[in-house]
CSV table of C-alpha atoms in Angstrom, one decimal:
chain,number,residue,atom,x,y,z
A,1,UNK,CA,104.9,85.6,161.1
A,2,UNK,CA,104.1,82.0,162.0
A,3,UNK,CA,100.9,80.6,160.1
A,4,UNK,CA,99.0,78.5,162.4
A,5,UNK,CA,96.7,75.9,160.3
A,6,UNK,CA,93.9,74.5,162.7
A,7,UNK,CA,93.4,70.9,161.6
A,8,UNK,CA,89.7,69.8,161.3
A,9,UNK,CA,88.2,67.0,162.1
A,10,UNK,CA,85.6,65.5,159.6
A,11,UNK,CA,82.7,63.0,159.6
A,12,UNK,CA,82.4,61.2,156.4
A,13,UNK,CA,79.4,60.7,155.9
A,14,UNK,CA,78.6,57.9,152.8
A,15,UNK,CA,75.6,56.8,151.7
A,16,UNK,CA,75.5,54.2,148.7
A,17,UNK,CA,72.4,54.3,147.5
A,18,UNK,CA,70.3,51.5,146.1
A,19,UNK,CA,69.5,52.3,142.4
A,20,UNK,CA,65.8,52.5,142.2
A,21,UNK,CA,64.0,53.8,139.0
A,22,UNK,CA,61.2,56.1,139.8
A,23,UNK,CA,58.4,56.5,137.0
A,24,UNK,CA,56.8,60.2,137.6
A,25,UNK,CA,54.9,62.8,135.6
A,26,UNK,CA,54.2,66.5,135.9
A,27,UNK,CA,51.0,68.4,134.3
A,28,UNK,CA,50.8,71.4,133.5
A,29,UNK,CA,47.5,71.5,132.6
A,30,UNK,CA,45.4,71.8,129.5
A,31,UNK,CA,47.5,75.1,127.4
A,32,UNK,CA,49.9,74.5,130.3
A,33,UNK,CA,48.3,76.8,132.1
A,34,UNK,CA,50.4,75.9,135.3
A,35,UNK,CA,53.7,75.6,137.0
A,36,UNK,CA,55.2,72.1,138.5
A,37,UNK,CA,57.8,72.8,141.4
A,38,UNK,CA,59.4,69.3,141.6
A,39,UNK,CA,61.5,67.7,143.7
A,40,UNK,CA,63.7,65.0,142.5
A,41,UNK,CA,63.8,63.7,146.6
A,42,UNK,CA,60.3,64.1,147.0
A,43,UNK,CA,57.9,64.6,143.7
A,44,UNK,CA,55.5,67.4,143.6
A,45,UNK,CA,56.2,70.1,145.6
A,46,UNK,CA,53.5,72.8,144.3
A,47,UNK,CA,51.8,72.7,141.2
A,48,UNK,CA,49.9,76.4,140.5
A,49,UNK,CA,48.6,78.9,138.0
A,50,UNK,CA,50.7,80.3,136.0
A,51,UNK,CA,48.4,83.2,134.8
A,52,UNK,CA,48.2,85.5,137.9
A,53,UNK,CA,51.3,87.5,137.2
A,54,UNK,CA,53.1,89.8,135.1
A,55,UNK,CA,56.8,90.6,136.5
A,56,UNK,CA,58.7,89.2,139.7
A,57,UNK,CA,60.6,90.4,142.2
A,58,UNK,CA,64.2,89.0,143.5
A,59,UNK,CA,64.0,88.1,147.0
A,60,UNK,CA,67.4,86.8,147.3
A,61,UNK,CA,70.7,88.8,148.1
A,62,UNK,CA,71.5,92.5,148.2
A,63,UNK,CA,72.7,95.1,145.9
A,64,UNK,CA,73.9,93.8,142.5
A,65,UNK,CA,72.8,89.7,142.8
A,66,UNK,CA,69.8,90.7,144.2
A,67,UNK,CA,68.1,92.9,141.4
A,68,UNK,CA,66.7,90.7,138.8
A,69,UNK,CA,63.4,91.6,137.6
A,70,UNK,CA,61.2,88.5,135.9
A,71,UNK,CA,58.7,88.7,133.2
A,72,UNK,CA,55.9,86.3,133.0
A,73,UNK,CA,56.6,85.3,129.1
A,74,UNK,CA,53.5,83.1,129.0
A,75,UNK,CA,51.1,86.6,129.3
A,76,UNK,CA,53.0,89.7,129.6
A,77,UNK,CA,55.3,91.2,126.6
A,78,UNK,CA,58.1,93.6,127.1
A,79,UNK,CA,59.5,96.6,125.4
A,80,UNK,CA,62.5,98.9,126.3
A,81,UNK,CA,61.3,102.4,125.8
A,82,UNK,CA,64.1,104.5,123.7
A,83,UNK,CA,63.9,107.5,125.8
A,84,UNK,CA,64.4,108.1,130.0
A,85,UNK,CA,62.4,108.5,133.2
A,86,UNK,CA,62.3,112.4,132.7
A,87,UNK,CA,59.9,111.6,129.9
A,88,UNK,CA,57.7,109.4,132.1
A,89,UNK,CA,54.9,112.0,131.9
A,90,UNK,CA,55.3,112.5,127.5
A,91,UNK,CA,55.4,108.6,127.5
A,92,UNK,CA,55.0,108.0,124.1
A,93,UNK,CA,54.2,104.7,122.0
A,94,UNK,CA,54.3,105.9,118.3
A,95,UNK,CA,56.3,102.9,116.5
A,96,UNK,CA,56.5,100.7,119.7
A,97,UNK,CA,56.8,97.6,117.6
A,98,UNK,CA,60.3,98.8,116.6
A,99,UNK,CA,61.7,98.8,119.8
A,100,UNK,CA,63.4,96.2,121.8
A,101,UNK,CA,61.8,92.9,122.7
A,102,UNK,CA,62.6,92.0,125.8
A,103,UNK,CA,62.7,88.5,127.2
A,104,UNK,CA,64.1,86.8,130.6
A,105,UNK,CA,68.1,85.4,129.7
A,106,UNK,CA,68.3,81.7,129.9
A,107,UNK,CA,71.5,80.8,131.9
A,108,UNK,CA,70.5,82.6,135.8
A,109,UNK,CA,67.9,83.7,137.8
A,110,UNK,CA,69.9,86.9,138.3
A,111,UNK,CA,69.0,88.6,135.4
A,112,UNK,CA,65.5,88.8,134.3
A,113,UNK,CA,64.6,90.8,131.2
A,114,UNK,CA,64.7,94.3,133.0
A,115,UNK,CA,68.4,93.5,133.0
A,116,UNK,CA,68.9,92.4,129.7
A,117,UNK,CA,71.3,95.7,129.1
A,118,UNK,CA,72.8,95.0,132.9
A,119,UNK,CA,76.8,97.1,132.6
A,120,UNK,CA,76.1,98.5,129.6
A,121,UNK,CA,77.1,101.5,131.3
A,122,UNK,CA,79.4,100.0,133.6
A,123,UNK,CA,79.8,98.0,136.4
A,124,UNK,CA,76.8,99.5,138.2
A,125,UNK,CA,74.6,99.3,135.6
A,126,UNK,CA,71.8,96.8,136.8
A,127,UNK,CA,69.7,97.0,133.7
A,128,UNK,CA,66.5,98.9,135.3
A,129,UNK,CA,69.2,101.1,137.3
A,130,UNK,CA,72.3,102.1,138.4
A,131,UNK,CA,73.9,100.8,141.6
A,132,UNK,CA,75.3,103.8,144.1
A,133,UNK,CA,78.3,102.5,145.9
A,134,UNK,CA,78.7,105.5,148.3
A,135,UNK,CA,74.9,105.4,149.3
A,136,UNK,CA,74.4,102.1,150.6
A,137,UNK,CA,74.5,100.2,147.2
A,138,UNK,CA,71.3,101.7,146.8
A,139,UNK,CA,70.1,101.0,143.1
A,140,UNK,CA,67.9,103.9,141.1
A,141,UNK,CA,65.9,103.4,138.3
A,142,UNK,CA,66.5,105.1,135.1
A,143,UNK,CA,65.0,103.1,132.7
A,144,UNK,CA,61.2,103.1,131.1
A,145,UNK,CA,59.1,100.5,129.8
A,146,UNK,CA,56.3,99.1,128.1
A,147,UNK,CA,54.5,96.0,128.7
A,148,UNK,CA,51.3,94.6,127.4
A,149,UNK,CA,49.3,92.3,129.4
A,150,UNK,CA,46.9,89.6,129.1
A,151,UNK,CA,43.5,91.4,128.4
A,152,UNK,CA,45.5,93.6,125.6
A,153,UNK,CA,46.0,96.9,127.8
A,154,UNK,CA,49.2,98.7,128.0
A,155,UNK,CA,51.1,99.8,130.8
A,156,UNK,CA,54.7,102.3,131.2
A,157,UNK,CA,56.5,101.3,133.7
A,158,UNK,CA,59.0,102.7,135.9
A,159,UNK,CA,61.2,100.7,138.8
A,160,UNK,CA,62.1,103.3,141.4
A,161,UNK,CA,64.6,101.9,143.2
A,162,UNK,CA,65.9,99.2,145.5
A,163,UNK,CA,66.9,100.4,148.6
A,164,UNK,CA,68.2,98.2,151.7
A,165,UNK,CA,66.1,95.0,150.4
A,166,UNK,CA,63.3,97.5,150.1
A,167,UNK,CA,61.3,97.3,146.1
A,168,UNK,CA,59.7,100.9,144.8
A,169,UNK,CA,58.0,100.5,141.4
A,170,UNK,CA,55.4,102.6,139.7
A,171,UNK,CA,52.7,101.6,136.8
A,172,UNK,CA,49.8,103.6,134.7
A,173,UNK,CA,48.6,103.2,131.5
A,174,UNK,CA,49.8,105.3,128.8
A,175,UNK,CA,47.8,108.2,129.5
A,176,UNK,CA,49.2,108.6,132.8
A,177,UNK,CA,45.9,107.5,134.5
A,178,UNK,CA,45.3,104.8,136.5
A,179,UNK,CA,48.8,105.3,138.5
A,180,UNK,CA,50.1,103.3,141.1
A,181,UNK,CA,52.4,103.0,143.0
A,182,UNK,CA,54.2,99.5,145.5
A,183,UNK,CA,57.1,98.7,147.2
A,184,UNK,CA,57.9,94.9,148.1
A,185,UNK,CA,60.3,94.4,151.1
A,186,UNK,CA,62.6,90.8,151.3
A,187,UNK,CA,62.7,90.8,155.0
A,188,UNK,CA,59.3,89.8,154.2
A,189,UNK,CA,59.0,86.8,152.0
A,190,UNK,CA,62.4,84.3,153.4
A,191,UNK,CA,63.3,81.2,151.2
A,192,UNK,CA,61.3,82.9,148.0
A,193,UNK,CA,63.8,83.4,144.7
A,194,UNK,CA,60.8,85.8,143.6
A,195,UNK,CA,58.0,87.6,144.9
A,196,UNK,CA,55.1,89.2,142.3
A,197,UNK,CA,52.9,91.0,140.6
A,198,UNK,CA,49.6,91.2,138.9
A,199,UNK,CA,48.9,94.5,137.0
A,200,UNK,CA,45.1,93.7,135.8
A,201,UNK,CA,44.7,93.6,139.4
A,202,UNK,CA,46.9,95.6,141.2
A,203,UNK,CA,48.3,92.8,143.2
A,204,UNK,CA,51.5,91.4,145.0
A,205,UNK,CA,51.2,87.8,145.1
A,206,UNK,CA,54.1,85.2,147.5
A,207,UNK,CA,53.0,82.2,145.4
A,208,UNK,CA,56.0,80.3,144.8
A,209,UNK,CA,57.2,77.1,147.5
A,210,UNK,CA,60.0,77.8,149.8
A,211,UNK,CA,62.9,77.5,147.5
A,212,UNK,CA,64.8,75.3,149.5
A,213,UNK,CA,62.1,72.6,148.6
A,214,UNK,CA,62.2,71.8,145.0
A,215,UNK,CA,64.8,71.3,142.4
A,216,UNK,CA,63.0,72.0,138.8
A,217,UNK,CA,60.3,73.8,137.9
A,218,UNK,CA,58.0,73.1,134.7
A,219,UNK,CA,56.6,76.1,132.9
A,220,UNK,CA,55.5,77.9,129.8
A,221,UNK,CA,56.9,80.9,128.3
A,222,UNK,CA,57.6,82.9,125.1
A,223,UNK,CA,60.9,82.3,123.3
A,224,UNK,CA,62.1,83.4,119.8
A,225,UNK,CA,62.8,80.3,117.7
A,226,UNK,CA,64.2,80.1,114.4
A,227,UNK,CA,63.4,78.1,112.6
A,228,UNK,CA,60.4,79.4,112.3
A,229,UNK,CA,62.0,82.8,113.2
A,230,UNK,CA,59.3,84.1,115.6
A,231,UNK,CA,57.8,84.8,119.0
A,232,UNK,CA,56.4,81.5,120.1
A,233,UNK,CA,55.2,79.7,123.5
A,234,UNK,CA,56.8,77.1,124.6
A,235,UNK,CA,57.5,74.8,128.0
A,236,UNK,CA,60.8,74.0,129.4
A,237,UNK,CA,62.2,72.9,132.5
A,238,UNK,CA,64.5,75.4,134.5
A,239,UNK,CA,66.4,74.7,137.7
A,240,UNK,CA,66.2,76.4,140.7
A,241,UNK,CA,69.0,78.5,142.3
A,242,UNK,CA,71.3,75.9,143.9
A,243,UNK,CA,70.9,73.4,141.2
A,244,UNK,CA,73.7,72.3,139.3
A,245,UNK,CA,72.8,70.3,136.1
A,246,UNK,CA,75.0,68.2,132.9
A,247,UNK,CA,73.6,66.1,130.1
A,248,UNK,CA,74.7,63.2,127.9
A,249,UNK,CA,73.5,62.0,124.3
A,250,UNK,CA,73.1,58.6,124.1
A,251,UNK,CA,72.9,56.1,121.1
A,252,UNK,CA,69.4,54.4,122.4
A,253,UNK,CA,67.2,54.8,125.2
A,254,UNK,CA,68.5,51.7,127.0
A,255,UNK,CA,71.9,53.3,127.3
A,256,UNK,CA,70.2,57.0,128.3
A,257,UNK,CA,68.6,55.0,130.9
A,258,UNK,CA,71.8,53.3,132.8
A,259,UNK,CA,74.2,56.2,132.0
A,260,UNK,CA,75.9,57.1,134.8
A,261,UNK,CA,78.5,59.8,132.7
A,262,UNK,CA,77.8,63.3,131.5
A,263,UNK,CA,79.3,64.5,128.6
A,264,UNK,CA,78.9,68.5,129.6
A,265,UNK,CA,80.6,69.8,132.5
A,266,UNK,CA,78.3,70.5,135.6
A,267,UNK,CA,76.9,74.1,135.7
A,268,UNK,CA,73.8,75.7,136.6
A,269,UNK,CA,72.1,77.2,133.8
A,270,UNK,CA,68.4,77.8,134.8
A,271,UNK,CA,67.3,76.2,131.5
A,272,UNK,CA,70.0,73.6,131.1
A,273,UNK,CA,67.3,70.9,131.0
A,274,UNK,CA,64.9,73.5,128.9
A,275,UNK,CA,62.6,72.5,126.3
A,276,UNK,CA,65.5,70.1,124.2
A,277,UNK,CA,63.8,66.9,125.1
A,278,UNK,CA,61.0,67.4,123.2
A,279,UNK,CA,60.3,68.2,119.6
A,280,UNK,CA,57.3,69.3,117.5
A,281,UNK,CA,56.9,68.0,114.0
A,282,UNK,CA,54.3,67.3,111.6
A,283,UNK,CA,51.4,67.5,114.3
A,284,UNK,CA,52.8,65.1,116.6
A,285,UNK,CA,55.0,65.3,119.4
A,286,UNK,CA,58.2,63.4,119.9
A,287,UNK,CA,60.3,62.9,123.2
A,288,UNK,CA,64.0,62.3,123.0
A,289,UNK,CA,64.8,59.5,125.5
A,290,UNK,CA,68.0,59.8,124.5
A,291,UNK,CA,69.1,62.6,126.0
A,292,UNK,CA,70.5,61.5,129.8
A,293,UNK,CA,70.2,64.8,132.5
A,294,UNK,CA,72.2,64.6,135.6
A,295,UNK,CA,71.4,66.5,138.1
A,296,UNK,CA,72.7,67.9,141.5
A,297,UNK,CA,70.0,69.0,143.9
A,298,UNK,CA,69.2,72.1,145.7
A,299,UNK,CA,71.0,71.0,148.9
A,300,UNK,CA,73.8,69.1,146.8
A,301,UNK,CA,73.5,66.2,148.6
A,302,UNK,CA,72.0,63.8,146.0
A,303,UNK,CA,73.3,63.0,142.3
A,304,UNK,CA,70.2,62.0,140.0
A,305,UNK,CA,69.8,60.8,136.7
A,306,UNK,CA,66.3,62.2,134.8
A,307,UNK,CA,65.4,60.6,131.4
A,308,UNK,CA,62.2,62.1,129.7
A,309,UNK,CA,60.0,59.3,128.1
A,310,UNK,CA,56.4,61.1,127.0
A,311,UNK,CA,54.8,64.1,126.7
A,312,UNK,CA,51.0,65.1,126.4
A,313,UNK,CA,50.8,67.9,124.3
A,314,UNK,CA,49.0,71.0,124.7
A,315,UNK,CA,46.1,68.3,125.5
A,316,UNK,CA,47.2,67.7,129.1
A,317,UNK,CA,50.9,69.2,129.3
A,318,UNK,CA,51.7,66.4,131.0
A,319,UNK,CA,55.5,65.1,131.1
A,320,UNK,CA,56.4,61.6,131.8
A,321,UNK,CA,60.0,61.0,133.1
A,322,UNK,CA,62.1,58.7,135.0
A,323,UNK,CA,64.6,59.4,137.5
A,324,UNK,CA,67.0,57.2,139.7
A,325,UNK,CA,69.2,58.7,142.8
A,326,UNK,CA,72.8,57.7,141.7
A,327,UNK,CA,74.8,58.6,144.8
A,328,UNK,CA,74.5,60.1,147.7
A,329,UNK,CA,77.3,61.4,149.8
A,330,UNK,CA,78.5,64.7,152.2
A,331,UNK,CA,81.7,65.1,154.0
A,332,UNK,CA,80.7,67.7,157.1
A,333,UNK,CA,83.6,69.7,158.8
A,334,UNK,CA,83.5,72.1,161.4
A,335,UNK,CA,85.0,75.0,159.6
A,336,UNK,CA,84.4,74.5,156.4
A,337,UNK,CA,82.1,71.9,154.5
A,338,UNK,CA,82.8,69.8,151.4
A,339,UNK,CA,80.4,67.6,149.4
A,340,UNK,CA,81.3,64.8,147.6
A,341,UNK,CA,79.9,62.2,145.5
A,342,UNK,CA,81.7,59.6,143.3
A,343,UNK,CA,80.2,57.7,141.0
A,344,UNK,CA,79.7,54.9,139.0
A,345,UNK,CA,81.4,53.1,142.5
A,346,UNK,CA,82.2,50.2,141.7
A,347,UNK,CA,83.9,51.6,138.3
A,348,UNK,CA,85.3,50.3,135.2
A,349,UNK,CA,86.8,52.5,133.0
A,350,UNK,CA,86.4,55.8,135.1
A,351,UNK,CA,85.4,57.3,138.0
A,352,UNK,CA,83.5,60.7,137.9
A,353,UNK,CA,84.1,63.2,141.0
A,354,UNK,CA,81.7,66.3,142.0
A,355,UNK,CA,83.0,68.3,144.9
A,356,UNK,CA,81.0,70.8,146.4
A,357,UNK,CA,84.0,73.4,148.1
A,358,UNK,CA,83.2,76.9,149.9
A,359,UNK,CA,86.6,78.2,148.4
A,360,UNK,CA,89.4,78.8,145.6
A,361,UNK,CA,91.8,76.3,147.4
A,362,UNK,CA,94.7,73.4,146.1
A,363,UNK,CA,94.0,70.1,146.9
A,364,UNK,CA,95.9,66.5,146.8
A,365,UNK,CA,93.9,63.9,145.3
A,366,UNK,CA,95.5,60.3,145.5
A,367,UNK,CA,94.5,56.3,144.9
A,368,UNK,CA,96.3,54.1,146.7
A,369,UNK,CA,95.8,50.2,147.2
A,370,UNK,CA,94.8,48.5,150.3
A,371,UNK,CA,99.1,47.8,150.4
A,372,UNK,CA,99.7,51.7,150.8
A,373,UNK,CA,101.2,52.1,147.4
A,374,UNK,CA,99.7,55.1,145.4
A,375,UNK,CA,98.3,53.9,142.0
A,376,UNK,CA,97.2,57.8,141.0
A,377,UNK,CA,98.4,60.8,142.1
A,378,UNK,CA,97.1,64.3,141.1
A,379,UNK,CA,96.8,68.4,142.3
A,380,UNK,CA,93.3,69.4,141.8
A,381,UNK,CA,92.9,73.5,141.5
A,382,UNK,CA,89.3,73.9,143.0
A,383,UNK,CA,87.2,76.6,142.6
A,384,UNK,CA,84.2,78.1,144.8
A,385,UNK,CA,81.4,75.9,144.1
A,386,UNK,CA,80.7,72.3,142.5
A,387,UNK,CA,84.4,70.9,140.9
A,388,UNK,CA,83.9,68.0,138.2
A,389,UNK,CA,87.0,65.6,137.9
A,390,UNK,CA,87.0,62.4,135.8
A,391,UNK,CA,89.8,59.8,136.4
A,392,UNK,CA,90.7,57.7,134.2
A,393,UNK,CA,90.5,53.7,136.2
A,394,UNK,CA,90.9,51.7,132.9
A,395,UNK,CA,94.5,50.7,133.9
A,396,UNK,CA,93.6,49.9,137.6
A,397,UNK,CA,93.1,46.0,138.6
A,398,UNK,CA,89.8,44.9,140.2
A,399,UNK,CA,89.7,45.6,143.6
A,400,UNK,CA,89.5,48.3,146.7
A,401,UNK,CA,91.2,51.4,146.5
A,402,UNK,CA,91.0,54.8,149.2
A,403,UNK,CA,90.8,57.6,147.3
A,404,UNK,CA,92.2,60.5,149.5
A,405,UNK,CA,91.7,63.9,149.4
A,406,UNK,CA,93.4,66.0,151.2
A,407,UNK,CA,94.8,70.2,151.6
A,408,UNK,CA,96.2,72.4,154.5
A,409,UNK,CA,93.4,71.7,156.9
A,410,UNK,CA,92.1,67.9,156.5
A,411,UNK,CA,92.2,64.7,154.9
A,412,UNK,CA,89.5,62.1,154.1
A,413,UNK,CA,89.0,59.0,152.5
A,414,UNK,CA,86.7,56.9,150.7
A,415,UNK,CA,86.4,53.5,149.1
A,416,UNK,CA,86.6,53.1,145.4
A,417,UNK,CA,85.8,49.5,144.5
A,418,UNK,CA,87.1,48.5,140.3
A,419,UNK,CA,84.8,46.0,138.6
């Protein structure tokens, strides 16, 4: 049989942007009572209390990347309870502070700390449940737990099921009084990466943006550190969903503040930015403008640079940062879409590429003079999702360049300029 590859036509679609520094801030509040949903495009998105809730809900995708369960660490601790649901009505707490601590992971937004033990009974094992493949990739809890809130009550908990996008979940306090019972469908709350709820007051609250509107969120919760070895609150930064993130460790702030390289590869750890750019020592706090983020926004459309220079303290929770669009750049096809940004363009040394691809696929990247003649030549093995490439340009004479790119279904080009 004959393979017949449709050829694509594509709009390239550069944008060099002007380098412009912007000074912002984020508060938190006094205790940093609040959340900041920022966008790097457009500032403040929502900025809202952060004491109205004590787990979350996954509103995005089906079956298994769709069941993450949230806790709110800044209020509401977590225990696995050692036995299973048929002991829901004997639900007993005698040497609860042995059991399992359970907090949210830090690298995705798909597992929350109800699925701190996701597979540990196989594939299906979601944590809270287990996934039925024959019936509809229906998920059914099996799990208990134990969670103390805010005005130090106790409740057991129990997460039903999840069933067609469709949340069941039961609460009581210990003594099985007090129970109820909630289900939270997605078709209801589009563009959310959580829905939640309040257990002190029985509540389902939609109070996060639309999550295709901000790219970092600033917010307290409870993380083990060591040193000093315990429990203890703290604020961080976490991207959303869609946000791919990197860093580099510069010698001074000056150079943090024109970097244009990051020394980690892109990925998108929710807390890749975390709490690191800040330290607590001796009563005072101490910001490390040193540390260079690079960031990929929610619609990957936009490279940044963010570079923290302040922070308030428990006083304000205010963060001061600057940030500075490095490039912006999409390539739009018909069948299939790539984004691409290049940068620093002009270059020196290197030249950095991020490539946004739908697909596992083999592509041909080349650099050839404005003669024709090919200066670099290269296969790149791209993977679903945003590909990192540096090239080495120190042997390259000032000039223009077209840097190609092309597979089985198009070719495009853009300008490289060497300083």
């Amino acid at each position: 049989m004959k393979r017949i590859i449709t050829i694509v036509s594509l709009t390239l679609l550069s944008l060099s942007a002007k380098s412009q520094v912007v000074e912002d801030t984020a508060s938190m509040g006094a205790s940093y009572t609040n959340q900041v949903y920022y966008s790097l495009n457009n500032g403040e998105v929502a900025n809202i209390v952060n004491t109205d809730w004590d787990f979350g809900f996954s509103m995005s995708g089906q079956g298994a990347a769709g069941s993450s369960i949230i806790i709110n660490e800044a209020k509401t601790s977590l225990w696995a309870y050692p036995g299973d649901t048929a002991n829901w009505s004997t639900f007993d707490t005698t040497g609860y502070a042995n059991w399992e601590r359970l907090l949210n992971t830090d690298t995705s937004w798909t597992n929350g700390a109800f699925n701190v033990h996701r597979g540990a009974a196989g594939t299906f094992d979601m944590g809270w449940g287990i996934l039925n493949p024959s019936n509809n990739f229906w998920t059914f809890g099996d799990s208990l737990y134990l969670a103390k809130l805010s005005d130090n009550t106790y409740r057991k908990i129990w997460i039903l099921s999840l069933k067609t996008g469709v949340w069941e979940f039961k609460y009581a306090n210990i003594d099985g009084s007090n129970e109820q019972t909630f289900t939270i469908d997605k078709a209801t709350y589009p563009n959310r990466n959580f829905v939640y709820h309040d257990m002190i007051s029985n509540t389902t609250t939609d109070r996060e943006p639309d999550n295709t509107t901000w790219d970092i969120m600033f917010g307290k919760h409870h993380d083990f550190i060591n040193p000093p070895g315990m429990y203890i609150n703290v604020t961080s930064v976490f991207n959303n969903r869609n946000v791919w993130s990197a860093k580099a460790h510069l010698a001074d702030s000056s150079s943090a503040a024109a970097a244009t390289q990051a020394q980690t590869t892109l990925n998108q750890n929710v807390i890749n930015i975390g709490r690191e750019w800040k330290n607590f020592s001796g009563g005072v706090w101490s910001v490390y403008d040193t540390i260079a983020y690079f960031v990929y926004d929610n619609d990957s459309t936009k490279f940044y640079r963010l570079v923290f220079t302040d922070f308030g303290g428990s006083a304000t929770g205010t963060a001061f940062f600057n940030t500075e669009l490095l490039h912006t750049v999409g390539i739009e096809g018909v069948e299939k879409t790539m984004k691409l940004s290049m940068y620093p363009n002009p270059a020196t040394a290197q030249v950095t590429l991020l490539l946004d691809y739908p697909s596992n696929e083999l592509m041909q990247l080349e650099i050839v003079n404005l003669s024709g003649q090919k200066v670099y030549g290269e296969q790149l093995n791209l993977h679903s999702g945003v590909n990192q490439k540096t090239i080495n340009t120190s042997n390259l004479s000032s000039g223009v360049y077209l840097l190609n790119l092309v597979n089985s279904e198009f070719k495009t080009t853009q300008k490289l300029v060497i300083k």
